[in-house]
Amino acid sequence: MDNPTSTTEHATPDRRKPRGEKPTLADDTRKGLPPKLSRLRRKLTEKAKREPGFRFYTLYDRIYRSDTLWSAWLLVAANDGSPGVDGVTIQQIKDDDPRVFVEQIQEEMRTKTYKPMPIRRKNIPKGGGKTRPLGIPTVKDRVVQMATLLILEPIFEADFLDCSFGFRPGRSAHDALDAIETNLKSGRKEVHDADLKGYFDSIPRDKLMAGLETRIADRAVLKLIRMWLESPVVEEDDDGRKTAHRPSKGTPQGGVISPILANAFLHWFDRAFHAANGPSTWAKARLVRYADDFVVMAKYIGPRITGWIESVLQDRLGLEINWDKTSVVNVAADGATLDFLGYSFRYDESLYGRGPKYLNRFPSKKSLSKAREEIRALTSTRQGGLPIGVVVRRLNQFLVGWSNYFARGYPRQAFRDINAYVQLRMWRHLRRRSQRSLKPPEGMNWTTFTYKRLGVIRL
């Protein structure tokens, strides 16, 4: 496909609102954006909605405005993160003078002498012994990318469809999960669970830029994006040797600008899906997408739908489907389970053994396994030299975050399993601490000691 826009002919976007959907743009006041910048973002959204075919041609000077760049710095600083190839940290900039730092960026952008530095690649654990490559730009490049995001986000948010949930303001993984539950309850129990192989690293850049140019006519902004896409990637091995290379495709996962670029590219898949000749029309199918993870749901998933998905993703968009992780699941079948975003969906017998089956939604086996790995690391022998209060605080931080995410549906059994594992790990940790072991005082059992005396959170 020469241009991804060719998939949108006769498009009829699906604008159904899933349960619990939030406003299209996040509350800029909550983000801490100044009123003038908020008004600009609102006007960009209104213009984009009012004129779907309009190409914005004066954006660059708004990116390097003082309020945009300063807001970008505050957002980047709040996110913290590791330093890039130059080794400069957020804290170092705070200790110096952030105002001077931002003014220098503004001058470089005004004079168009700004050049991004190479990206530092770091492999982070993914589970199962696998890793995910993460591209880390310098703090300066993250600020410029964030400023660009603040200006581009309102434009593209006006175009994105309601089937897309990932990396979008005011939307969450829970909204996507609620949409799946709604579709299952409405009878769409056959699910095409798709997986894209190395999506962020495999996006064809020519097609990505062609899609962006349907909304952006400002050449300076397009040049910025191209420079980020073409930045060298620097890797360091265990011996400290550094190597650099220039990937020919993809957008580095980890860059501030990468999520919206990734969403903008798969937006053409969303549009094609909801076009007059797409599965939404002739199969009454529904699409739920969270970044590059998506499911297609219908009453029947046959060769016509699977063939259509393969044709658009591979032939038109130039992406590769990971067939080892792609499958069609009939959730209504006995024992069948759909796993998505850490949750499992399954129809189970009633607790009382009578009546229709109910739709069970609970943490997946993989999520439980990852949770145990994290709990084991937080209570390992390596933590034996830390004060017990520090160990408990870090453990509680993880448990609170994990339980908040998995509190939807029916997580009771999973929470019991995690509680039992926490108690076992704490018992082992306390008995083998490096300085002296801890044990309950006389008359108090391990359970009471762990939860009441030490203050470990019980799910």
Tab-separated table of C-alpha atoms in Angstrom:
chain	number	residue	atom	x	y	z
A	1	MET	CA	0.000	0.000	0.000
A	2	ASP	CA	1.498	3.299	-1.078
A	3	ASN	CA	-0.505	5.376	1.373
A	4	PRO	CA	-2.291	4.138	4.485
A	5	THR	CA	-5.124	6.559	3.834
A	6	SER	CA	-6.332	4.265	1.079
A	7	THR	CA	-7.820	2.043	3.780
A	8	THR	CA	-10.222	4.755	4.912
A	9	GLU	CA	-12.345	5.148	1.828
A	10	HIS	CA	-16.044	5.453	2.711
A	11	ALA	CA	-15.091	5.241	6.378
A	12	THR	CA	-17.904	5.356	8.894
A	13	PRO	CA	-16.123	5.677	12.254
A	14	ASP	CA	-17.615	3.742	15.153
A	15	ARG	CA	-18.387	6.324	17.832
A	16	ARG	CA	-20.172	4.093	20.347
A	17	LYS	CA	-19.122	5.047	23.866
A	18	PRO	CA	-17.961	2.156	26.056
A	19	ARG	CA	-19.065	2.051	29.667
A	20	GLY	CA	-17.103	4.444	31.834
A	21	GLU	CA	-15.513	6.347	28.950
A	22	LYS	CA	-13.877	9.624	29.895
A	23	PRO	CA	-13.585	12.853	27.898
A	24	THR	CA	-11.497	12.754	24.743
A	25	LEU	CA	-8.794	15.068	26.146
A	26	ALA	CA	-7.565	14.746	29.700
A	27	ASP	CA	-8.192	17.592	32.111
A	28	ASP	CA	-5.367	20.011	31.273
A	29	THR	CA	-5.757	21.662	34.662
A	30	ARG	CA	-5.065	18.338	36.351
A	31	LYS	CA	-1.982	18.035	34.141
A	32	GLY	CA	-0.866	21.418	35.409
A	33	LEU	CA	-0.927	23.069	31.977
A	34	PRO	CA	-1.268	26.872	31.952
A	35	PRO	CA	-4.600	28.317	30.741
A	36	LYS	CA	-3.141	29.777	27.527
A	37	LEU	CA	-1.736	26.402	26.449
A	38	SER	CA	-4.983	24.672	27.403
A	39	ARG	CA	-6.939	27.084	25.223
A	40	LEU	CA	-4.581	26.414	22.314
A	41	ARG	CA	-5.029	22.651	22.691
A	42	ARG	CA	-8.790	23.061	22.843
A	43	LYS	CA	-8.801	25.186	19.673
A	44	LEU	CA	-6.674	22.616	17.843
A	45	THR	CA	-9.140	19.877	18.809
A	46	GLU	CA	-12.134	21.952	17.715
A	47	LYS	CA	-10.506	22.749	14.374
A	48	ALA	CA	-9.573	19.106	13.781
A	49	LYS	CA	-13.098	17.913	14.587
A	50	ARG	CA	-14.751	20.609	12.506
A	51	GLU	CA	-12.558	19.978	9.451
A	52	PRO	CA	-11.509	16.295	9.261
A	53	GLY	CA	-9.524	16.894	6.078
A	54	PHE	CA	-7.643	19.982	7.281
A	55	ARG	CA	-3.824	19.855	7.262
A	56	PHE	CA	-2.198	21.956	10.000
A	57	TYR	CA	0.639	24.050	8.624
A	58	THR	CA	1.681	26.402	11.498
A	59	LEU	CA	2.581	24.163	14.432
A	60	TYR	CA	6.352	24.391	14.866
A	61	ASP	CA	6.399	27.837	16.474
A	62	ARG	CA	3.742	26.696	18.939
A	63	ILE	CA	5.918	23.767	19.990
A	64	TYR	CA	8.795	26.020	21.067
A	65	ARG	CA	6.593	28.577	22.807
A	66	SER	CA	7.783	29.267	26.358
A	67	ASP	CA	4.657	27.888	28.032
A	68	THR	CA	4.696	24.728	25.896
A	69	LEU	CA	8.366	23.959	26.553
A	70	TRP	CA	8.140	24.745	30.272
A	71	SER	CA	5.065	22.522	30.636
A	72	ALA	CA	6.905	19.796	28.731
A	73	TRP	CA	9.857	20.057	31.119
A	74	LEU	CA	7.583	19.778	34.174
A	75	LEU	CA	5.881	16.676	32.767
A	76	VAL	CA	9.202	15.024	31.882
A	77	ALA	CA	10.636	15.880	35.302
A	78	ALA	CA	7.573	14.403	37.026
A	79	ASN	CA	8.036	11.158	35.086
A	80	ASP	CA	11.718	11.059	36.090
A	81	GLY	CA	13.348	8.166	34.206
A	82	SER	CA	16.877	7.146	33.326
A	83	PRO	CA	19.424	9.400	31.592
A	84	GLY	CA	20.177	9.080	27.886
A	85	VAL	CA	23.524	8.663	26.159
A	86	ASP	CA	24.826	11.991	27.540
A	87	GLY	CA	24.385	10.792	31.133
A	88	VAL	CA	22.477	13.947	32.150
A	89	THR	CA	19.819	13.214	34.778
A	90	ILE	CA	16.631	15.017	35.744
A	91	GLN	CA	18.121	15.776	39.156
A	92	GLN	CA	21.204	17.403	37.652
A	93	ILE	CA	19.022	19.784	35.648
A	94	LYS	CA	16.959	20.554	38.750
A	95	ASP	CA	20.119	21.251	40.735
A	96	ASP	CA	21.376	23.654	38.065
A	97	ASP	CA	18.724	25.945	36.562
A	98	PRO	CA	15.809	24.374	34.659
A	99	ARG	CA	14.854	27.798	33.278
A	100	VAL	CA	18.225	28.135	31.551
A	101	PHE	CA	17.928	24.542	30.291
A	102	VAL	CA	14.512	25.248	28.725
A	103	GLU	CA	15.638	28.592	27.277
A	104	GLN	CA	18.568	26.863	25.560
A	105	ILE	CA	16.179	24.350	24.000
A	106	GLN	CA	13.920	27.172	22.848
A	107	GLU	CA	16.806	28.990	21.188
A	108	GLU	CA	17.950	25.835	19.390
A	109	MET	CA	14.448	25.243	18.092
A	110	ARG	CA	13.900	28.874	17.121
A	111	THR	CA	17.098	28.901	15.080
A	112	LYS	CA	16.414	25.344	13.852
A	113	THR	CA	19.783	24.131	15.101
A	114	TYR	CA	18.267	21.496	17.378
A	115	LYS	CA	19.535	17.987	16.618
A	116	PRO	CA	18.494	14.940	18.644
A	117	MET	CA	21.190	12.786	20.208
A	118	PRO	CA	21.428	9.003	19.749
A	119	ILE	CA	19.059	6.795	21.722
A	120	ARG	CA	20.341	4.610	24.531
A	121	ARG	CA	18.931	1.102	24.269
A	122	LYS	CA	18.225	-0.836	27.421
A	123	ASN	CA	16.756	-4.328	27.547
A	124	ILE	CA	14.214	-4.715	30.339
A	125	PRO	CA	12.859	-8.032	31.654
A	126	LYS	CA	9.617	-9.097	29.991
A	127	GLY	CA	8.943	-12.351	31.842
A	128	GLY	CA	9.719	-15.902	30.906
A	129	GLY	CA	13.394	-15.009	30.527
A	130	LYS	CA	12.652	-12.667	27.623
A	131	THR	CA	13.477	-8.972	27.348
A	132	ARG	CA	11.953	-5.933	25.669
A	133	PRO	CA	14.239	-3.348	24.014
A	134	LEU	CA	13.601	0.096	25.443
A	135	GLY	CA	14.909	3.220	23.704
A	136	ILE	CA	15.843	6.010	26.118
A	137	PRO	CA	16.291	9.501	24.607
A	138	THR	CA	18.209	12.194	26.461
A	139	VAL	CA	16.290	14.453	28.834
A	140	LYS	CA	16.541	17.317	26.331
A	141	ASP	CA	15.105	15.186	23.549
A	142	ARG	CA	12.330	13.989	25.862
A	143	VAL	CA	11.372	17.599	26.589
A	144	VAL	CA	11.187	18.470	22.881
A	145	GLN	CA	9.189	15.310	22.192
A	146	MET	CA	6.806	16.123	25.049
A	147	ALA	CA	6.312	19.662	23.725
A	148	THR	CA	5.553	18.207	20.289
A	149	LEU	CA	3.123	15.738	21.861
A	150	LEU	CA	1.285	18.555	23.649
A	151	ILE	CA	0.595	20.192	20.273
A	152	LEU	CA	-0.059	17.093	18.149
A	153	GLU	CA	-2.139	15.157	20.669
A	154	PRO	CA	-5.277	17.370	20.404
A	155	ILE	CA	-5.238	17.025	16.610
A	156	PHE	CA	-4.929	13.254	16.451
A	157	GLU	CA	-7.255	12.684	19.409
A	158	ALA	CA	-9.973	14.299	17.309
A	159	ASP	CA	-9.452	11.565	14.704
A	160	PHE	CA	-8.854	8.457	16.833
A	161	LEU	CA	-11.829	6.109	17.164
A	162	ASP	CA	-13.489	4.817	20.293
A	163	CYS	CA	-12.166	1.276	19.747
A	164	SER	CA	-8.650	2.509	20.656
A	165	PHE	CA	-7.708	2.741	24.344
A	166	GLY	CA	-3.928	2.549	24.783
A	167	PHE	CA	-1.694	5.588	25.426
A	168	ARG	CA	-4.605	7.982	25.172
A	169	PRO	CA	-5.577	10.725	27.639
A	170	GLY	CA	-8.667	9.920	29.661
A	171	ARG	CA	-8.639	6.240	28.644
A	172	SER	CA	-7.271	3.196	30.392
A	173	ALA	CA	-6.771	-0.539	30.181
A	174	HIS	CA	-9.857	-0.968	32.355
A	175	ASP	CA	-11.946	0.822	29.726
A	176	ALA	CA	-10.721	-1.668	27.117
A	177	LEU	CA	-11.499	-4.588	29.436
A	178	ASP	CA	-14.984	-3.200	30.086
A	179	ALA	CA	-15.553	-2.985	26.323
A	180	ILE	CA	-14.564	-6.646	25.950
A	181	GLU	CA	-16.952	-7.642	28.717
A	182	THR	CA	-19.775	-5.654	27.112
A	183	ASN	CA	-19.194	-7.348	23.749
A	184	LEU	CA	-19.102	-10.823	25.296
A	185	LYS	CA	-22.363	-10.202	27.126
A	186	SER	CA	-23.944	-8.962	23.897
A	187	GLY	CA	-23.242	-12.329	22.240
A	188	ARG	CA	-19.915	-11.687	20.478
A	189	LYS	CA	-18.232	-14.684	22.071
A	190	GLU	CA	-15.894	-15.660	19.245
A	191	VAL	CA	-12.681	-13.671	19.501
A	192	HIS	CA	-9.761	-13.233	17.144
A	193	ASP	CA	-6.902	-12.569	19.574
A	194	ALA	CA	-4.110	-11.078	17.451
A	195	ASP	CA	-0.452	-10.416	18.185
A	196	LEU	CA	1.898	-8.247	16.121
A	197	LYS	CA	5.553	-9.250	16.002
A	198	GLY	CA	7.786	-6.462	17.360
A	199	TYR	CA	5.262	-3.773	16.419
A	200	PHE	CA	7.128	-0.653	17.593
A	201	ASP	CA	10.322	-1.787	15.887
A	202	SER	CA	8.638	-2.834	12.636
A	203	ILE	CA	6.459	0.132	11.614
A	204	PRO	CA	7.293	1.080	7.998
A	205	ARG	CA	8.400	4.688	8.277
A	206	ASP	CA	7.328	5.734	4.793
A	207	LYS	CA	3.758	4.620	5.501
A	208	LEU	CA	3.851	6.182	8.975
A	209	MET	CA	4.949	9.555	7.588
A	210	ALA	CA	2.378	9.362	4.793
A	211	GLY	CA	-0.335	8.942	7.411
A	212	LEU	CA	0.959	11.820	9.523
A	213	GLU	CA	1.048	14.087	6.488
A	214	THR	CA	-2.722	13.755	6.090
A	215	ARG	CA	-2.949	16.037	9.140
A	216	ILE	CA	0.430	17.809	9.328
A	217	ALA	CA	1.630	20.108	6.557
A	218	ASP	CA	4.262	21.901	8.660
A	219	ARG	CA	7.570	20.668	7.209
A	220	ALA	CA	9.543	21.676	10.295
A	221	VAL	CA	7.399	19.393	12.482
A	222	LEU	CA	7.652	16.533	10.006
A	223	LYS	CA	11.429	16.996	9.971
A	224	LEU	CA	11.508	16.776	13.775
A	225	ILE	CA	9.676	13.455	13.674
A	226	ARG	CA	11.938	12.087	10.932
A	227	MET	CA	15.043	13.031	12.932
A	228	TRP	CA	13.747	11.141	15.967
A	229	LEU	CA	12.863	8.103	13.883
A	230	GLU	CA	16.289	8.060	12.235
A	231	SER	CA	18.359	8.653	15.381
A	232	PRO	CA	21.128	6.083	15.922
A	233	VAL	CA	20.584	3.507	18.646
A	234	VAL	CA	23.496	2.901	21.035
A	235	GLU	CA	23.803	-0.391	22.906
A	236	GLU	CA	26.288	-1.326	25.615
A	237	ASP	CA	27.266	-4.928	26.308
A	238	ASP	CA	28.236	-6.470	29.637
A	239	ASP	CA	31.877	-5.476	29.082
A	240	GLY	CA	31.010	-1.821	28.534
A	241	ARG	CA	31.614	-1.865	24.765
A	242	LYS	CA	29.240	0.424	22.882
A	243	THR	CA	27.905	-0.126	19.377
A	244	ALA	CA	25.642	2.116	17.334
A	245	HIS	CA	23.313	1.355	14.430
A	246	ARG	CA	20.479	3.053	12.552
A	247	PRO	CA	17.316	0.922	12.322
A	248	SER	CA	15.607	1.265	8.957
A	249	LYS	CA	12.100	1.035	10.370
A	250	GLY	CA	10.124	1.399	13.562
A	251	THR	CA	9.863	3.972	16.316
A	252	PRO	CA	11.889	3.260	19.476
A	253	GLN	CA	9.687	2.029	22.298
A	254	GLY	CA	10.365	4.297	25.258
A	255	GLY	CA	10.403	7.663	23.498
A	256	VAL	CA	7.789	10.198	24.616
A	257	ILE	CA	6.536	10.646	21.050
A	258	SER	CA	6.477	6.932	20.143
A	259	PRO	CA	3.051	6.000	21.594
A	260	ILE	CA	1.121	8.594	19.604
A	261	LEU	CA	3.032	7.684	16.432
A	262	ALA	CA	2.232	4.005	16.996
A	263	ASN	CA	-1.432	4.828	17.588
A	264	ALA	CA	-1.544	7.114	14.550
A	265	PHE	CA	-0.318	4.270	12.340
A	266	LEU	CA	-2.751	1.622	13.630
A	267	HIS	CA	-5.507	4.230	13.377
A	268	TRP	CA	-5.635	3.311	9.683
A	269	PHE	CA	-6.455	-0.265	10.676
A	270	ASP	CA	-9.240	1.055	12.928
A	271	ARG	CA	-10.630	3.164	10.092
A	272	ALA	CA	-10.530	0.327	7.620
A	273	PHE	CA	-12.244	-1.974	10.131
A	274	HIS	CA	-15.145	0.477	10.493
A	275	ALA	CA	-15.355	1.394	6.818
A	276	ALA	CA	-18.421	0.527	4.745
A	277	ASN	CA	-16.605	-2.553	3.407
A	278	GLY	CA	-15.057	-3.540	6.746
A	279	PRO	CA	-15.971	-6.294	9.244
A	280	SER	CA	-17.826	-3.838	11.469
A	281	THR	CA	-20.387	-3.492	8.679
A	282	TRP	CA	-20.727	-6.903	7.055
A	283	ALA	CA	-20.015	-9.076	10.137
A	284	LYS	CA	-21.250	-6.766	12.921
A	285	ALA	CA	-17.834	-7.365	14.469
A	286	ARG	CA	-16.271	-5.151	17.115
A	287	LEU	CA	-12.644	-4.123	17.561
A	288	VAL	CA	-11.019	-3.434	20.935
A	289	ARG	CA	-7.441	-2.186	20.663
A	290	TYR	CA	-4.953	-1.212	23.341
A	291	ALA	CA	-1.880	0.046	21.453
A	292	ASP	CA	-0.706	-2.972	19.432
A	293	ASP	CA	-2.752	-5.505	21.438
A	294	PHE	CA	-6.190	-5.998	19.984
A	295	VAL	CA	-9.096	-8.409	19.666
A	296	VAL	CA	-11.821	-8.681	17.047
A	297	MET	CA	-15.103	-9.927	18.489
A	298	ALA	CA	-18.109	-11.328	16.622
A	299	LYS	CA	-20.756	-14.021	16.863
A	300	TYR	CA	-18.727	-15.998	14.353
A	301	ILE	CA	-15.093	-15.566	13.323
A	302	GLY	CA	-14.605	-17.228	9.971
A	303	PRO	CA	-12.023	-17.187	7.188
A	304	ARG	CA	-13.459	-13.975	5.767
A	305	ILE	CA	-12.667	-11.980	8.929
A	306	THR	CA	-9.270	-13.605	9.565
A	307	GLY	CA	-8.353	-13.133	5.905
A	308	TRP	CA	-9.372	-9.494	6.031
A	309	ILE	CA	-7.229	-8.879	9.142
A	310	GLU	CA	-4.231	-10.572	7.546
A	311	SER	CA	-4.657	-8.639	4.304
A	312	VAL	CA	-4.862	-5.197	5.942
A	313	LEU	CA	-2.120	-5.702	8.514
A	314	GLN	CA	0.413	-7.480	6.313
A	315	ASP	CA	-0.326	-6.467	2.740
A	316	ARG	CA	-1.499	-2.879	3.237
A	317	LEU	CA	0.271	-1.759	6.408
A	318	GLY	CA	3.407	-3.874	6.040
A	319	LEU	CA	3.261	-5.379	9.550
A	320	GLU	CA	3.969	-8.964	10.578
A	321	ILE	CA	1.513	-11.124	12.501
A	322	ASN	CA	2.927	-13.426	15.155
A	323	TRP	CA	0.931	-16.533	14.312
A	324	ASP	CA	2.302	-18.460	17.296
A	325	LYS	CA	0.458	-16.051	19.600
A	326	THR	CA	-2.568	-15.385	17.394
A	327	SER	CA	-5.674	-17.516	17.800
A	328	VAL	CA	-9.453	-17.647	17.555
A	329	VAL	CA	-11.176	-18.383	20.863
A	330	ASN	CA	-14.817	-19.280	21.434
A	331	VAL	CA	-15.198	-18.006	24.978
A	332	ALA	CA	-18.556	-19.792	25.307
A	333	ALA	CA	-16.891	-23.199	24.899
A	334	ASP	CA	-16.268	-25.246	28.042
A	335	GLY	CA	-13.019	-24.221	29.677
A	336	ALA	CA	-12.144	-21.659	26.996
A	337	THR	CA	-10.352	-18.565	28.276
A	338	LEU	CA	-9.562	-15.204	26.705
A	339	ASP	CA	-6.498	-13.457	28.135
A	340	PHE	CA	-6.140	-9.721	27.554
A	341	LEU	CA	-4.174	-7.017	29.381
A	342	GLY	CA	-3.433	-9.291	32.332
A	343	TYR	CA	-7.011	-10.469	32.839
A	344	SER	CA	-8.746	-13.720	31.907
A	345	PHE	CA	-12.348	-13.949	30.733
A	346	ARG	CA	-14.144	-17.286	31.112
A	347	TYR	CA	-17.696	-18.565	31.467
A	348	ASP	CA	-17.989	-20.541	34.714
A	349	GLU	CA	-20.705	-22.495	36.449
A	350	SER	CA	-22.761	-20.707	39.040
A	351	LEU	CA	-21.384	-20.933	42.572
A	352	TYR	CA	-24.532	-22.825	43.561
A	353	GLY	CA	-24.373	-25.250	40.633
A	354	ARG	CA	-27.589	-24.124	39.015
A	355	GLY	CA	-28.672	-21.492	36.579
A	356	PRO	CA	-26.774	-20.119	33.576
A	357	LYS	CA	-23.038	-19.715	33.525
A	358	TYR	CA	-21.661	-16.330	34.497
A	359	LEU	CA	-18.849	-14.366	32.848
A	360	ASN	CA	-15.866	-14.596	35.168
A	361	ARG	CA	-13.146	-11.937	34.956
A	362	PHE	CA	-10.033	-12.485	37.027
A	363	PRO	CA	-6.206	-12.092	36.994
A	364	SER	CA	-4.642	-14.416	34.432
A	365	LYS	CA	-2.190	-17.192	35.305
A	366	LYS	CA	0.575	-15.162	33.683
A	367	SER	CA	-0.270	-12.147	35.850
A	368	LEU	CA	-0.195	-14.278	38.985
A	369	SER	CA	3.153	-15.738	37.961
A	370	LYS	CA	4.623	-12.263	37.397
A	371	ALA	CA	3.261	-11.119	40.759
A	372	ARG	CA	4.953	-14.029	42.519
A	373	GLU	CA	8.226	-13.201	40.746
A	374	GLU	CA	8.054	-9.629	42.001
A	375	ILE	CA	7.133	-10.658	45.555
A	376	ARG	CA	9.982	-13.173	45.570
A	377	ALA	CA	12.431	-10.456	44.475
A	378	LEU	CA	11.171	-8.033	47.119
A	379	THR	CA	11.632	-10.631	49.890
A	380	SER	CA	14.796	-12.357	48.639
A	381	THR	CA	18.025	-12.826	50.575
A	382	ARG	CA	19.357	-9.688	48.842
A	383	GLN	CA	16.892	-7.656	50.898
A	384	GLY	CA	18.049	-9.208	54.170
A	385	GLY	CA	20.295	-6.274	55.047
A	386	LEU	CA	17.530	-3.684	54.696
A	387	PRO	CA	15.501	-2.529	57.697
A	388	ILE	CA	12.327	-4.577	57.890
A	389	GLY	CA	10.270	-1.390	57.579
A	390	VAL	CA	11.818	-0.684	54.166
A	391	VAL	CA	11.101	-4.232	52.974
A	392	VAL	CA	7.477	-3.980	54.098
A	393	ARG	CA	7.020	-0.534	52.541
A	394	ARG	CA	8.302	-1.685	49.133
A	395	LEU	CA	6.230	-4.850	49.304
A	396	ASN	CA	3.113	-2.866	50.207
A	397	GLN	CA	3.671	-0.437	47.338
A	398	PHE	CA	3.650	-3.333	44.908
A	399	LEU	CA	0.614	-5.002	46.527
A	400	VAL	CA	-1.422	-1.784	46.467
A	401	GLY	CA	-0.678	-1.134	42.779
A	402	TRP	CA	-1.304	-4.753	41.804
A	403	SER	CA	-4.569	-5.024	43.726
A	404	ASN	CA	-5.849	-1.684	42.397
A	405	TYR	CA	-5.406	-2.889	38.823
A	406	PHE	CA	-6.886	-6.347	39.423
A	407	ALA	CA	-9.763	-5.302	41.685
A	408	ARG	CA	-12.299	-5.513	38.840
A	409	GLY	CA	-14.370	-8.615	38.205
A	410	TYR	CA	-13.954	-11.571	40.555
A	411	PRO	CA	-10.386	-11.517	41.916
A	412	ARG	CA	-11.101	-13.043	45.351
A	413	GLN	CA	-9.395	-16.382	44.728
A	414	ALA	CA	-6.383	-14.714	43.099
A	415	PHE	CA	-6.073	-12.341	46.057
A	416	ARG	CA	-6.184	-15.305	48.455
A	417	ASP	CA	-3.403	-17.003	46.492
A	418	ILE	CA	-1.266	-13.852	46.617
A	419	ASN	CA	-1.918	-13.416	50.361
A	420	ALA	CA	-0.823	-16.989	51.007
A	421	TYR	CA	2.318	-16.497	48.929
A	422	VAL	CA	3.158	-13.211	50.672
A	423	GLN	CA	2.807	-14.862	54.050
A	424	LEU	CA	5.067	-17.747	52.990
A	425	ARG	CA	7.722	-15.403	51.586
A	426	MET	CA	7.646	-13.143	54.650
A	427	TRP	CA	8.001	-16.164	56.939
A	428	ARG	CA	11.079	-17.289	55.003
A	429	HIS	CA	12.496	-13.785	54.790
A	430	LEU	CA	12.146	-13.092	58.499
A	431	ARG	CA	13.766	-16.372	59.497
A	432	ARG	CA	16.888	-15.876	57.373
A	433	ARG	CA	17.580	-12.177	57.719
A	434	SER	CA	21.287	-11.413	57.522
A	435	GLN	CA	21.665	-9.842	60.956
A	436	ARG	CA	19.191	-11.668	63.148
A	437	SER	CA	15.988	-13.471	62.384
A	438	LEU	CA	12.658	-12.097	63.475
A	439	LYS	CA	9.856	-14.158	64.910
A	440	PRO	CA	6.501	-13.475	66.542
A	441	PRO	CA	6.453	-12.765	70.263
A	442	GLU	CA	5.043	-15.410	72.532
A	443	GLY	CA	1.329	-15.873	72.043
A	444	MET	CA	1.256	-14.384	68.534
A	445	ASN	CA	1.167	-16.513	65.356
A	446	TRP	CA	2.934	-15.731	62.067
A	447	THR	CA	-0.223	-14.463	60.375
A	448	THR	CA	-0.984	-11.910	63.067
A	449	PHE	CA	2.672	-10.924	63.291
A	450	THR	CA	2.938	-10.380	59.515
A	451	TYR	CA	-0.246	-8.383	59.036
A	452	LYS	CA	-0.866	-6.725	62.407
A	453	ARG	CA	2.584	-6.101	63.854
A	454	LEU	CA	4.651	-5.569	60.666
A	455	GLY	CA	1.825	-3.908	58.727
A	456	VAL	CA	1.971	-5.977	55.539
A	457	ILE	CA	-1.125	-5.264	53.455
A	458	ARG	CA	-3.621	-8.087	53.065
A	459	LEU	CA	-5.536	-8.157	49.793
